[in-house]
């Protein structure tokens, strides 16, 4: 869904791509930790990510929260930012799927 959001023409849905990609990462974390009610922010410490990747995941979650879910006024994430977030989330998902 995140990739579909980025591919929409004529206007990509950058905010939707960010929300969906971080949501997919959060869903995997909930599944791995068997905690369906926790947020990604709460689960990051439990995922066993090596430092500083744990901090990077926390910053990514914070960015998505500020820029996409709760929208910082005056900032609309662009296609490039959204593509970056989607790719980083995909990398985290791949890593956690292999190590989890």
PDB file of N, CA, C and O in Angstrom, residues 32-92:
ATOM      1  N   UNK A  32       5.902  -9.841  16.521  1.00  0.00           N
ATOM      2  CA  UNK A  32       7.113 -10.456  17.079  1.00  0.00           C
ATOM      3  C   UNK A  32       7.105 -10.460  18.606  1.00  0.00           C
ATOM      4  O   UNK A  32       7.561 -11.414  19.234  1.00  0.00           O
ATOM      5  N   UNK A  33       6.608  -9.402  19.197  1.00  0.00           N
ATOM      6  CA  UNK A  33       6.604  -9.274  20.658  1.00  0.00           C
ATOM      7  C   UNK A  33       5.291  -9.731  21.279  1.00  0.00           C
ATOM      8  O   UNK A  33       5.131  -9.685  22.497  1.00  0.00           O
ATOM      9  N   UNK A  34       4.361 -10.169  20.441  1.00  0.00           N
ATOM     10  CA  UNK A  34       3.059 -10.668  20.904  1.00  0.00           C
ATOM     11  C   UNK A  34       2.381  -9.678  21.858  1.00  0.00           C
ATOM     12  O   UNK A  34       1.869 -10.035  22.906  1.00  0.00           O
ATOM     13  N   UNK A  35       2.391  -8.420  21.415  1.00  0.00           N
ATOM     14  CA  UNK A  35       1.788  -7.345  22.200  1.00  0.00           C
ATOM     15  C   UNK A  35       0.965  -6.465  21.262  1.00  0.00           C
ATOM     16  O   UNK A  35       1.447  -5.441  20.766  1.00  0.00           O
ATOM     17  N   UNK A  36      -0.290  -6.863  20.994  1.00  0.00           N
ATOM     18  CA  UNK A  36      -1.095  -6.147  20.008  1.00  0.00           C
ATOM     19  C   UNK A  36      -1.508  -4.733  20.415  1.00  0.00           C
ATOM     20  O   UNK A  36      -1.976  -3.968  19.574  1.00  0.00           O
ATOM     21  N   UNK A  37      -1.325  -4.380  21.666  1.00  0.00           N
ATOM     22  CA  UNK A  37      -1.766  -3.063  22.122  1.00  0.00           C
ATOM     23  C   UNK A  37      -0.642  -2.041  22.233  1.00  0.00           C
ATOM     24  O   UNK A  37      -0.901  -0.865  22.450  1.00  0.00           O
ATOM     25  N   UNK A  38       0.601  -2.473  22.088  1.00  0.00           N
ATOM     26  CA  UNK A  38       1.735  -1.563  22.225  1.00  0.00           C
ATOM     27  C   UNK A  38       1.923  -0.747  20.952  1.00  0.00           C
ATOM     28  O   UNK A  38       1.520  -1.152  19.860  1.00  0.00           O
ATOM     29  N   UNK A  39       2.547   0.396  21.106  1.00  0.00           N
ATOM     30  CA  UNK A  39       2.921   1.212  19.949  1.00  0.00           C
ATOM     31  C   UNK A  39       4.335   0.835  19.527  1.00  0.00           C
ATOM     32  O   UNK A  39       5.090   0.226  20.299  1.00  0.00           O
ATOM     33  N   UNK A  40       4.691   1.217  18.329  1.00  0.00           N
ATOM     34  CA  UNK A  40       6.051   0.959  17.871  1.00  0.00           C
ATOM     35  C   UNK A  40       7.055   1.626  18.806  1.00  0.00           C
ATOM     36  O   UNK A  40       8.090   1.042  19.130  1.00  0.00           O
ATOM     37  N   UNK A  41       6.741   2.823  19.251  1.00  0.00           N
ATOM     38  CA  UNK A  41       7.632   3.519  20.178  1.00  0.00           C
ATOM     39  C   UNK A  41       7.893   2.713  21.436  1.00  0.00           C
ATOM     40  O   UNK A  41       9.010   2.705  21.969  1.00  0.00           O
ATOM     41  N   UNK A  42       6.893   2.023  21.939  1.00  0.00           N
ATOM     42  CA  UNK A  42       7.046   1.197  23.132  1.00  0.00           C
ATOM     43  C   UNK A  42       7.816  -0.087  22.829  1.00  0.00           C
ATOM     44  O   UNK A  42       8.526  -0.607  23.680  1.00  0.00           O
ATOM     45  N   UNK A  43       7.658  -0.594  21.622  1.00  0.00           N
ATOM     46  CA  UNK A  43       8.248  -1.892  21.273  1.00  0.00           C
ATOM     47  C   UNK A  43       9.704  -1.817  20.820  1.00  0.00           C
ATOM     48  O   UNK A  43      10.413  -2.821  20.876  1.00  0.00           O
ATOM     49  N   UNK A  44      10.148  -0.675  20.376  1.00  0.00           N
ATOM     50  CA  UNK A  44      11.495  -0.555  19.823  1.00  0.00           C
ATOM     51  C   UNK A  44      12.550  -1.083  20.786  1.00  0.00           C
ATOM     52  O   UNK A  44      13.460  -1.810  20.387  1.00  0.00           O
ATOM     53  N   UNK A  45      12.425  -0.753  22.054  1.00  0.00           N
ATOM     54  CA  UNK A  45      13.413  -1.201  23.053  1.00  0.00           C
ATOM     55  C   UNK A  45      13.436  -2.718  23.184  1.00  0.00           C
ATOM     56  O   UNK A  45      14.446  -3.294  23.570  1.00  0.00           O
ATOM     57  N   UNK A  46      12.328  -3.371  22.870  1.00  0.00           N
ATOM     58  CA  UNK A  46      12.219  -4.815  23.044  1.00  0.00           C
ATOM     59  C   UNK A  46      12.641  -5.614  21.808  1.00  0.00           C
ATOM     60  O   UNK A  46      12.744  -6.841  21.867  1.00  0.00           O
ATOM     61  N   UNK A  47      12.878  -4.947  20.702  1.00  0.00           N
ATOM     62  CA  UNK A  47      13.139  -5.641  19.446  1.00  0.00           C
ATOM     63  C   UNK A  47      14.558  -6.189  19.322  1.00  0.00           C
ATOM     64  O   UNK A  47      14.837  -6.982  18.432  1.00  0.00           O
ATOM     65  N   UNK A  48      15.451  -5.765  20.174  1.00  0.00           N
ATOM     66  CA  UNK A  48      16.821  -6.250  20.118  1.00  0.00           C
ATOM     67  C   UNK A  48      17.641  -5.672  18.982  1.00  0.00           C
ATOM     68  O   UNK A  48      18.619  -6.288  18.548  1.00  0.00           O
ATOM     69  N   UNK A  49      17.258  -4.505  18.503  1.00  0.00           N
ATOM     70  CA  UNK A  49      18.042  -3.855  17.459  1.00  0.00           C
ATOM     71  C   UNK A  49      19.376  -3.400  18.040  1.00  0.00           C
ATOM     72  O   UNK A  49      19.413  -2.859  19.150  1.00  0.00           O
ATOM     73  N   UNK A  50      20.464  -3.584  17.300  1.00  0.00           N
ATOM     74  CA  UNK A  50      21.758  -3.114  17.810  1.00  0.00           C
ATOM     75  C   UNK A  50      21.809  -1.585  17.801  1.00  0.00           C
ATOM     76  O   UNK A  50      21.132  -0.940  16.999  1.00  0.00           O
ATOM     77  N   UNK A  51      22.579  -1.043  18.699  1.00  0.00           N
ATOM     78  CA  UNK A  51      22.785   0.409  18.726  1.00  0.00           C
ATOM     79  C   UNK A  51      23.645   0.791  17.539  1.00  0.00           C
ATOM     80  O   UNK A  51      24.541   0.042  17.189  1.00  0.00           O
ATOM     81  N   UNK A  52      23.434   1.864  16.883  1.00  0.00           N
ATOM     82  CA  UNK A  52      22.430   2.896  17.052  1.00  0.00           C
ATOM     83  C   UNK A  52      21.171   2.671  16.218  1.00  0.00           C
ATOM     84  O   UNK A  52      20.366   3.580  16.048  1.00  0.00           O
ATOM     85  N   UNK A  53      20.983   1.451  15.682  1.00  0.00           N
ATOM     86  CA  UNK A  53      19.780   1.196  14.885  1.00  0.00           C
ATOM     87  C   UNK A  53      18.511   1.344  15.711  1.00  0.00           C
ATOM     88  O   UNK A  53      17.468   1.727  15.179  1.00  0.00           O
ATOM     89  N   UNK A  54      18.593   1.040  17.016  1.00  0.00           N
ATOM     90  CA  UNK A  54      17.421   1.226  17.868  1.00  0.00           C
ATOM     91  C   UNK A  54      17.027   2.699  17.914  1.00  0.00           C
ATOM     92  O   UNK A  54      15.856   3.044  17.828  1.00  0.00           O
ATOM     93  N   UNK A  55      18.014   3.571  17.991  1.00  0.00           N
ATOM     94  CA  UNK A  55      17.743   5.019  17.990  1.00  0.00           C
ATOM     95  C   UNK A  55      17.197   5.471  16.645  1.00  0.00           C
ATOM     96  O   UNK A  55      16.304   6.324  16.583  1.00  0.00           O
ATOM     97  N   UNK A  56      17.737   4.894  15.569  1.00  0.00           N
ATOM     98  CA  UNK A  56      17.247   5.246  14.233  1.00  0.00           C
ATOM     99  C   UNK A  56      15.780   4.855  14.079  1.00  0.00           C
ATOM    100  O   UNK A  56      14.980   5.617  13.527  1.00  0.00           O
ATOM    101  N   UNK A  57      15.413   3.680  14.593  1.00  0.00           N
ATOM    102  CA  UNK A  57      14.014   3.242  14.528  1.00  0.00           C
ATOM    103  C   UNK A  57      13.125   4.172  15.344  1.00  0.00           C
ATOM    104  O   UNK A  57      12.025   4.529  14.914  1.00  0.00           O
ATOM    105  N   UNK A  58      13.592   4.582  16.504  1.00  0.00           N
ATOM    106  CA  UNK A  58      12.816   5.500  17.339  1.00  0.00           C
ATOM    107  C   UNK A  58      12.646   6.853  16.646  1.00  0.00           C
ATOM    108  O   UNK A  58      11.564   7.446  16.682  1.00  0.00           O
ATOM    109  N   UNK A  59      13.694   7.329  16.009  1.00  0.00           N
ATOM    110  CA  UNK A  59      13.611   8.605  15.294  1.00  0.00           C
ATOM    111  C   UNK A  59      12.668   8.497  14.104  1.00  0.00           C
ATOM    112  O   UNK A  59      11.913   9.429  13.814  1.00  0.00           O
ATOM    113  N   UNK A  60      12.700   7.368  13.420  1.00  0.00           N
ATOM    114  CA  UNK A  60      11.802   7.147  12.290  1.00  0.00           C
ATOM    115  C   UNK A  60      10.353   7.168  12.752  1.00  0.00           C
ATOM    116  O   UNK A  60       9.493   7.788  12.120  1.00  0.00           O
ATOM    117  N   UNK A  61      10.074   6.492  13.858  1.00  0.00           N
ATOM    118  CA  UNK A  61       8.728   6.478  14.421  1.00  0.00           C
ATOM    119  C   UNK A  61       8.307   7.903  14.804  1.00  0.00           C
ATOM    120  O   UNK A  61       7.187   8.327  14.518  1.00  0.00           O
ATOM    121  N   UNK A  62       9.219   8.656  15.427  1.00  0.00           N
ATOM    122  CA  UNK A  62       8.915  10.039  15.796  1.00  0.00           C
ATOM    123  C   UNK A  62       8.650  10.915  14.586  1.00  0.00           C
ATOM    124  O   UNK A  62       7.730  11.741  14.585  1.00  0.00           O
ATOM    125  N   UNK A  63       9.437  10.733  13.546  1.00  0.00           N
ATOM    126  CA  UNK A  63       9.233  11.497  12.320  1.00  0.00           C
ATOM    127  C   UNK A  63       7.853  11.219  11.739  1.00  0.00           C
ATOM    128  O   UNK A  63       7.117  12.131  11.380  1.00  0.00           O
ATOM    129  N   UNK A  64       7.506   9.942  11.654  1.00  0.00           N
ATOM    130  CA  UNK A  64       6.197   9.581  11.097  1.00  0.00           C
ATOM    131  C   UNK A  64       5.075  10.156  11.939  1.00  0.00           C
ATOM    132  O   UNK A  64       4.064  10.622  11.411  1.00  0.00           O
ATOM    133  N   UNK A  65       5.256  10.133  13.238  1.00  0.00           N
ATOM    134  CA  UNK A  65       4.235  10.671  14.131  1.00  0.00           C
ATOM    135  C   UNK A  65       4.077  12.175  13.922  1.00  0.00           C
ATOM    136  O   UNK A  65       2.960  12.669  13.773  1.00  0.00           O
ATOM    137  N   UNK A  66       5.182  12.889  13.879  1.00  0.00           N
ATOM    138  CA  UNK A  66       5.138  14.349  13.742  1.00  0.00           C
ATOM    139  C   UNK A  66       4.738  14.817  12.355  1.00  0.00           C
ATOM    140  O   UNK A  66       4.001  15.784  12.207  1.00  0.00           O
ATOM    141  N   UNK A  67       5.252  14.153  11.335  1.00  0.00           N
ATOM    142  CA  UNK A  67       5.089  14.653   9.975  1.00  0.00           C
ATOM    143  C   UNK A  67       3.924  14.047   9.197  1.00  0.00           C
ATOM    144  O   UNK A  67       3.506  14.609   8.195  1.00  0.00           O
ATOM    145  N   UNK A  68       3.438  12.905   9.642  1.00  0.00           N
ATOM    146  CA  UNK A  68       2.384  12.249   8.864  1.00  0.00           C
ATOM    147  C   UNK A  68       1.113  12.020   9.677  1.00  0.00           C
ATOM    148  O   UNK A  68       0.030  12.364   9.235  1.00  0.00           O
ATOM    149  N   UNK A  69       1.246  11.443  10.859  1.00  0.00           N
ATOM    150  CA  UNK A  69       0.040  11.119  11.620  1.00  0.00           C
ATOM    151  C   UNK A  69      -0.533  12.343  12.323  1.00  0.00           C
ATOM    152  O   UNK A  69      -1.733  12.568  12.290  1.00  0.00           O
ATOM    153  N   UNK A  70       0.312  13.108  12.979  1.00  0.00           N
ATOM    154  CA  UNK A  70      -0.176  14.258  13.740  1.00  0.00           C
ATOM    155  C   UNK A  70       0.168  15.578  13.067  1.00  0.00           C
ATOM    156  O   UNK A  70      -0.076  16.629  13.629  1.00  0.00           O
ATOM    157  N   UNK A  71       0.750  15.534  11.927  1.00  0.00           N
ATOM    158  CA  UNK A  71       1.025  16.629  11.005  1.00  0.00           C
ATOM    159  C   UNK A  71       1.546  17.903  11.663  1.00  0.00           C
ATOM    160  O   UNK A  71       0.808  18.626  12.323  1.00  0.00           O
ATOM    161  N   UNK A  72       2.810  18.146  11.464  1.00  0.00           N
ATOM    162  CA  UNK A  72       3.411  19.401  11.891  1.00  0.00           C
ATOM    163  C   UNK A  72       2.931  20.486  10.943  1.00  0.00           C
ATOM    164  O   UNK A  72       3.064  20.371   9.720  1.00  0.00           O
ATOM    165  N   UNK A  73       2.367  21.525  11.496  1.00  0.00           N
ATOM    166  CA  UNK A  73       1.815  22.601  10.679  1.00  0.00           C
ATOM    167  C   UNK A  73       2.896  23.236   9.813  1.00  0.00           C
ATOM    168  O   UNK A  73       4.004  23.488  10.269  1.00  0.00           O
ATOM    169  N   UNK A  74       2.560  23.461   8.566  1.00  0.00           N
ATOM    170  CA  UNK A  74       3.474  24.109   7.641  1.00  0.00           C
ATOM    171  C   UNK A  74       4.438  23.171   6.946  1.00  0.00           C
ATOM    172  O   UNK A  74       5.261  23.607   6.158  1.00  0.00           O
ATOM    173  N   UNK A  75       4.360  21.877   7.237  1.00  0.00           N
ATOM    174  CA  UNK A  75       5.251  20.929   6.561  1.00  0.00           C
ATOM    175  C   UNK A  75       4.429  19.815   5.944  1.00  0.00           C
ATOM    176  O   UNK A  75       3.674  19.145   6.629  1.00  0.00           O
ATOM    177  N   UNK A  76       4.594  19.662   4.664  1.00  0.00           N
ATOM    178  CA  UNK A  76       3.939  18.583   3.953  1.00  0.00           C
ATOM    179  C   UNK A  76       5.051  17.711   3.392  1.00  0.00           C
ATOM    180  O   UNK A  76       5.825  18.166   2.552  1.00  0.00           O
ATOM    181  N   UNK A  77       5.186  16.477   3.879  1.00  0.00           N
ATOM    182  CA  UNK A  77       6.297  15.652   3.406  1.00  0.00           C
ATOM    183  C   UNK A  77       6.207  15.441   1.897  1.00  0.00           C
ATOM    184  O   UNK A  77       5.134  15.211   1.351  1.00  0.00           O
ATOM    185  N   UNK A  78       7.331  15.548   1.257  1.00  0.00           N
ATOM    186  CA  UNK A  78       7.371  15.368  -0.182  1.00  0.00           C
ATOM    187  C   UNK A  78       7.620  13.926  -0.572  1.00  0.00           C
ATOM    188  O   UNK A  78       7.819  13.045   0.269  1.00  0.00           O
ATOM    189  N   UNK A  79       7.617  13.695  -1.871  1.00  0.00           N
ATOM    190  CA  UNK A  79       7.800  12.363  -2.428  1.00  0.00           C
ATOM    191  C   UNK A  79       9.150  11.779  -2.006  1.00  0.00           C
ATOM    192  O   UNK A  79       9.239  10.601  -1.642  1.00  0.00           O
ATOM    193  N   UNK A  80      10.198  12.577  -2.041  1.00  0.00           N
ATOM    194  CA  UNK A  80      11.530  12.091  -1.709  1.00  0.00           C
ATOM    195  C   UNK A  80      11.612  11.641  -0.247  1.00  0.00           C
ATOM    196  O   UNK A  80      12.160  10.582   0.056  1.00  0.00           O
ATOM    197  N   UNK A  81      11.058  12.446   0.658  1.00  0.00           N
ATOM    198  CA  UNK A  81      11.035  12.063   2.072  1.00  0.00           C
ATOM    199  C   UNK A  81      10.237  10.785   2.277  1.00  0.00           C
ATOM    200  O   UNK A  81      10.653   9.890   3.009  1.00  0.00           O
ATOM    201  N   UNK A  82       9.085  10.701   1.646  1.00  0.00           N
ATOM    202  CA  UNK A  82       8.231   9.524   1.799  1.00  0.00           C
ATOM    203  C   UNK A  82       8.923   8.281   1.257  1.00  0.00           C
ATOM    204  O   UNK A  82       8.891   7.214   1.883  1.00  0.00           O
ATOM    205  N   UNK A  83       9.578   8.399   0.100  1.00  0.00           N
ATOM    206  CA  UNK A  83      10.288   7.262  -0.472  1.00  0.00           C
ATOM    207  C   UNK A  83      11.401   6.797   0.458  1.00  0.00           C
ATOM    208  O   UNK A  83      11.623   5.592   0.622  1.00  0.00           O
ATOM    209  N   UNK A  84      12.090   7.732   1.075  1.00  0.00           N
ATOM    210  CA  UNK A  84      13.146   7.392   2.028  1.00  0.00           C
ATOM    211  C   UNK A  84      12.576   6.606   3.206  1.00  0.00           C
ATOM    212  O   UNK A  84      13.103   5.564   3.590  1.00  0.00           O
ATOM    213  N   UNK A  85      11.477   7.091   3.785  1.00  0.00           N
ATOM    214  CA  UNK A  85      10.858   6.415   4.922  1.00  0.00           C
ATOM    215  C   UNK A  85      10.392   5.012   4.529  1.00  0.00           C
ATOM    216  O   UNK A  85      10.615   4.051   5.275  1.00  0.00           O
ATOM    217  N   UNK A  86       9.771   4.886   3.371  1.00  0.00           N
ATOM    218  CA  UNK A  86       9.307   3.578   2.906  1.00  0.00           C
ATOM    219  C   UNK A  86      10.489   2.622   2.781  1.00  0.00           C
ATOM    220  O   UNK A  86      10.418   1.467   3.221  1.00  0.00           O
ATOM    221  N   UNK A  87      11.581   3.077   2.203  1.00  0.00           N
ATOM    222  CA  UNK A  87      12.747   2.216   2.017  1.00  0.00           C
ATOM    223  C   UNK A  87      13.399   1.828   3.348  1.00  0.00           C
ATOM    224  O   UNK A  87      13.803   0.671   3.530  1.00  0.00           O
ATOM    225  N   UNK A  88      13.492   2.765   4.264  1.00  0.00           N
ATOM    226  CA  UNK A  88      14.079   2.456   5.575  1.00  0.00           C
ATOM    227  C   UNK A  88      13.184   1.482   6.333  1.00  0.00           C
ATOM    228  O   UNK A  88      13.675   0.530   6.948  1.00  0.00           O
ATOM    229  N   UNK A  89      11.875   1.693   6.285  1.00  0.00           N
ATOM    230  CA  UNK A  89      10.954   0.753   6.929  1.00  0.00           C
ATOM    231  C   UNK A  89      11.079  -0.631   6.319  1.00  0.00           C
ATOM    232  O   UNK A  89      11.087  -1.633   7.047  1.00  0.00           O
ATOM    233  N   UNK A  90      11.209  -0.703   5.007  1.00  0.00           N
ATOM    234  CA  UNK A  90      11.373  -1.992   4.340  1.00  0.00           C
ATOM    235  C   UNK A  90      12.651  -2.678   4.819  1.00  0.00           C
ATOM    236  O   UNK A  90      12.662  -3.899   5.035  1.00  0.00           O
ATOM    237  N   UNK A  91      13.709  -1.906   5.007  1.00  0.00           N
ATOM    238  CA  UNK A  91      14.965  -2.479   5.495  1.00  0.00           C
ATOM    239  C   UNK A  91      14.803  -2.998   6.922  1.00  0.00           C
ATOM    240  O   UNK A  91      15.274  -4.095   7.249  1.00  0.00           O
ATOM    241  N   UNK A  92      14.150  -2.224   7.779  1.00  0.00           N
ATOM    242  CA  UNK A  92      13.904  -2.682   9.161  1.00  0.00           C
ATOM    243  C   UNK A  92      13.033  -3.943   9.171  1.00  0.00           C
ATOM    244  O   UNK A  92      13.300  -4.873   9.912  1.00  0.00           O
TER     245      UNK A  92
END
